[in-house]
Amino acid sequence: ILSFKYSHSIEQAILLDDVKRVLSAKAQQLNEVTVNDLQQMELNDLLKLQQIIDGSQNEFKEIEQSLDEIKQKMSSVKADITSAITPDTSKYQSWKAKDIVRYVCLLENGKFAAHADVLLKSFEEQGITGAELLDVEKNDLFTMGVKNFKDRSQIYKHFQTLKSKANEGDDDTVNID
């Protein structure tokens, strides 16, 4: 289903490129028409030109509507993707190692994604799941491969926030925007 949605979006993007070229050509043609040219044209030709312009304006409206629909579809797909990849923080205690790493990678707009491989390897080797997550200390993160002090501190704080949210009964999910 997703491959269809994406291939459909790609086809629409290609069509938009074609539309841009056509509109650019029409704009160029209109730019070449001068007031002097218009004054020398016969009434029938002026009426035809006016019909062409009216038709183009209608095409523009249709294109704008299509673009709005595409924007809405893209927003919907983005929301679906976000929902699919965002772990439910209220259920952190049932997370597997990969869920913890996904959570870390989504924090602060992906700031800690560079640590994904070392954390996954360490969590899996040490059997760390969501149930043990709050026992992970800053020094543990260092031995797991997170060498940057600020990153360790911030990741640790996020882990502790999970505990406080669970105590409050808050079921918010990770903010990845």
Short mmCIF file of C-alpha atoms in Angstrom, two decimals:
data_model
loop_
_atom_site.label_atom_id
_atom_site.label_comp_id
_atom_site.label_asym_id
_atom_site.label_seq_id
_atom_site.Cartn_x
_atom_site.Cartn_y
_atom_site.Cartn_z
CA ILE A 1 0.00 0.00 0.00
CA LEU A 2 2.75 2.43 0.94
CA SER A 3 4.68 1.70 -2.26
CA PHE A 4 1.53 2.54 -4.21
CA LYS A 5 1.07 5.78 -2.27
CA TYR A 6 4.67 6.79 -2.88
CA SER A 7 4.78 5.78 -6.54
CA HIS A 8 1.52 7.66 -7.01
CA SER A 9 3.09 10.73 -5.38
CA ILE A 10 6.13 10.44 -7.66
CA GLU A 11 3.88 10.28 -10.70
CA GLN A 12 2.08 13.38 -9.46
CA ALA A 13 5.41 15.16 -8.98
CA ILE A 14 6.39 14.33 -12.56
CA LEU A 15 3.04 15.64 -13.75
CA LEU A 16 3.62 18.82 -11.76
CA ASP A 17 6.92 19.32 -13.56
CA ASP A 18 5.07 18.99 -16.87
CA VAL A 19 2.43 21.46 -15.68
CA LYS A 20 5.15 23.92 -14.67
CA ARG A 21 6.70 23.70 -18.14
CA VAL A 22 3.34 24.26 -19.85
CA LEU A 23 2.49 27.19 -17.58
CA SER A 24 5.90 28.70 -18.15
CA ALA A 25 5.42 28.44 -21.92
CA LYS A 26 1.98 30.08 -21.67
CA ALA A 27 3.41 32.88 -19.53
CA GLN A 28 6.17 33.43 -22.08
CA GLN A 29 3.61 33.64 -24.88
CA LEU A 30 1.56 36.19 -22.94
CA ASN A 31 4.68 38.24 -22.19
CA GLU A 32 5.36 38.47 -25.92
CA VAL A 33 1.93 40.01 -26.60
CA THR A 34 2.21 43.79 -26.39
CA VAL A 35 -0.50 46.43 -26.11
CA ASN A 36 0.32 47.46 -29.67
CA ASP A 37 -0.25 43.85 -30.82
CA LEU A 38 -3.61 43.78 -29.05
CA GLN A 39 -4.72 47.05 -30.65
CA GLN A 40 -3.95 45.68 -34.10
CA MET A 41 -5.82 42.40 -33.59
CA GLU A 42 -9.25 41.75 -35.01
CA LEU A 43 -12.18 41.45 -32.60
CA ASN A 44 -12.53 37.69 -33.23
CA ASP A 45 -8.86 37.14 -32.42
CA LEU A 46 -9.18 39.20 -29.24
CA LEU A 47 -12.20 37.16 -28.18
CA LYS A 48 -10.29 33.93 -28.84
CA LEU A 49 -7.35 35.22 -26.80
CA GLN A 50 -9.72 36.14 -23.98
CA GLN A 51 -11.19 32.62 -24.07
CA ILE A 52 -7.69 31.15 -23.91
CA ILE A 53 -6.89 33.31 -20.89
CA ASP A 54 -10.17 32.39 -19.21
CA GLY A 55 -9.48 28.71 -19.89
CA SER A 56 -5.97 29.05 -18.48
CA GLN A 57 -7.34 30.67 -15.34
CA ASN A 58 -9.73 27.74 -14.91
CA GLU A 59 -6.81 25.33 -15.42
CA PHE A 60 -4.88 27.22 -12.73
CA LYS A 61 -7.78 26.79 -10.31
CA GLU A 62 -7.91 23.05 -11.04
CA ILE A 63 -4.15 22.78 -10.57
CA GLU A 64 -4.37 24.64 -7.26
CA GLN A 65 -7.09 22.23 -6.12
CA SER A 66 -4.96 19.26 -7.16
CA LEU A 67 -1.97 20.68 -5.32
CA ASP A 68 -4.08 21.14 -2.19
CA GLU A 69 -5.22 17.52 -2.44
CA ILE A 70 -1.62 16.35 -2.86
CA LYS A 71 -0.53 18.42 0.15
CA GLN A 72 -3.30 16.87 2.25
CA LYS A 73 -2.35 13.36 1.13
CA MET A 74 1.30 14.01 1.90
CA SER A 75 0.42 15.32 5.36
CA SER A 76 -1.69 12.24 5.96
CA VAL A 77 1.10 9.90 4.88
CA LYS A 78 3.59 11.79 7.07
CA ALA A 79 1.24 11.45 10.05
CA ASP A 80 0.83 7.72 9.33
CA ILE A 81 4.60 7.27 9.17
CA THR A 82 5.12 9.23 12.37
CA SER A 83 2.48 7.15 14.12
CA ALA A 84 4.00 3.91 12.86
CA ILE A 85 7.53 4.70 14.00
CA THR A 86 6.82 6.56 17.23
CA PRO A 87 6.89 4.31 20.28
CA ASP A 88 4.18 4.73 22.92
CA THR A 89 6.07 6.13 25.91
CA SER A 90 3.39 4.99 28.33
CA LYS A 91 4.38 1.40 27.52
CA TYR A 92 8.15 1.85 27.72
CA GLN A 93 8.50 -1.01 30.21
CA SER A 94 7.45 -3.50 27.52
CA TRP A 95 9.90 -2.15 24.92
CA LYS A 96 12.53 -4.36 23.36
CA ALA A 97 16.05 -3.06 22.66
CA LYS A 98 15.08 -1.92 19.16
CA ASP A 99 12.13 0.07 20.57
CA ILE A 100 14.44 1.87 23.01
CA VAL A 101 16.82 2.74 20.19
CA ARG A 102 13.93 3.95 18.02
CA TYR A 103 12.83 6.18 20.89
CA VAL A 104 16.36 7.58 21.32
CA CYS A 105 16.69 8.18 17.58
CA LEU A 106 13.44 10.15 17.46
CA LEU A 107 14.29 12.39 20.41
CA GLU A 108 14.95 16.05 19.66
CA ASN A 109 14.37 15.64 15.94
CA GLY A 110 16.86 12.81 15.54
CA LYS A 111 19.71 14.47 17.42
CA PHE A 112 20.89 11.15 18.87
CA ALA A 113 20.42 8.95 15.81
CA ALA A 114 24.19 8.68 15.35
CA HIS A 115 24.27 6.49 18.46
CA ALA A 116 21.74 3.96 17.16
CA ASP A 117 24.13 1.17 16.20
CA VAL A 118 26.23 1.20 19.36
CA LEU A 119 23.19 1.45 21.60
CA LEU A 120 21.34 -1.36 19.86
CA LYS A 121 24.37 -3.62 20.04
CA SER A 122 24.91 -2.82 23.74
CA PHE A 123 21.25 -3.14 24.71
CA GLU A 124 20.99 -6.50 22.96
CA GLU A 125 24.29 -7.81 24.36
CA GLN A 126 23.36 -6.77 27.88
CA GLY A 127 19.72 -7.83 27.64
CA ILE A 128 18.42 -4.36 28.37
CA THR A 129 14.72 -3.90 27.67
CA GLY A 130 12.27 -1.23 28.71
CA ALA A 131 11.90 -2.85 32.13
CA GLU A 132 15.61 -2.20 32.84
CA LEU A 133 15.79 1.13 31.05
CA LEU A 134 15.49 3.31 34.14
CA ASP A 135 18.45 1.48 35.71
CA VAL A 136 20.72 2.73 32.90
CA GLU A 137 23.03 5.46 34.22
CA LYS A 138 25.04 8.12 32.37
CA ASN A 139 28.25 6.10 32.86
CA ASP A 140 26.52 3.06 31.36
CA LEU A 141 25.77 5.10 28.26
CA PHE A 142 29.47 5.97 28.05
CA THR A 143 30.51 2.32 28.17
CA MET A 144 27.85 1.59 25.56
CA GLY A 145 29.54 3.98 23.16
CA VAL A 146 27.87 7.36 23.72
CA LYS A 147 31.08 9.32 24.20
CA ASN A 148 29.64 12.85 24.04
CA PHE A 149 28.87 14.09 27.56
CA LYS A 150 25.96 16.33 26.53
CA ASP A 151 24.36 13.55 24.53
CA ARG A 152 24.72 11.12 27.46
CA SER A 153 23.21 13.64 29.86
CA GLN A 154 20.29 14.44 27.58
CA ILE A 155 19.54 10.81 26.77
CA TYR A 156 19.67 9.98 30.47
CA LYS A 157 17.24 12.83 31.25
CA HIS A 158 14.87 11.53 28.59
CA PHE A 159 15.00 8.08 30.18
CA GLN A 160 14.15 9.63 33.55
CA THR A 161 11.29 11.58 31.97
CA LEU A 162 9.76 8.26 30.94
CA LYS A 163 9.56 7.33 34.60
CA SER A 164 7.95 10.59 35.64
CA LYS A 165 5.41 10.37 32.79
CA ALA A 166 4.57 6.81 33.79
CA ASN A 167 4.07 7.94 37.38
CA GLU A 168 1.76 10.72 36.22
CA GLY A 169 -0.19 8.32 34.03
CA ASP A 170 0.66 10.42 30.99
CA ASP A 171 0.51 8.48 27.75
CA ASP A 172 2.15 11.05 25.49
CA THR A 173 4.28 9.84 22.67
CA VAL A 174 7.64 11.13 21.53
CA ASN A 175 7.61 14.52 19.83
CA ILE A 176 9.64 14.13 16.65
CA ASP A 177 8.75 17.43 14.98
#
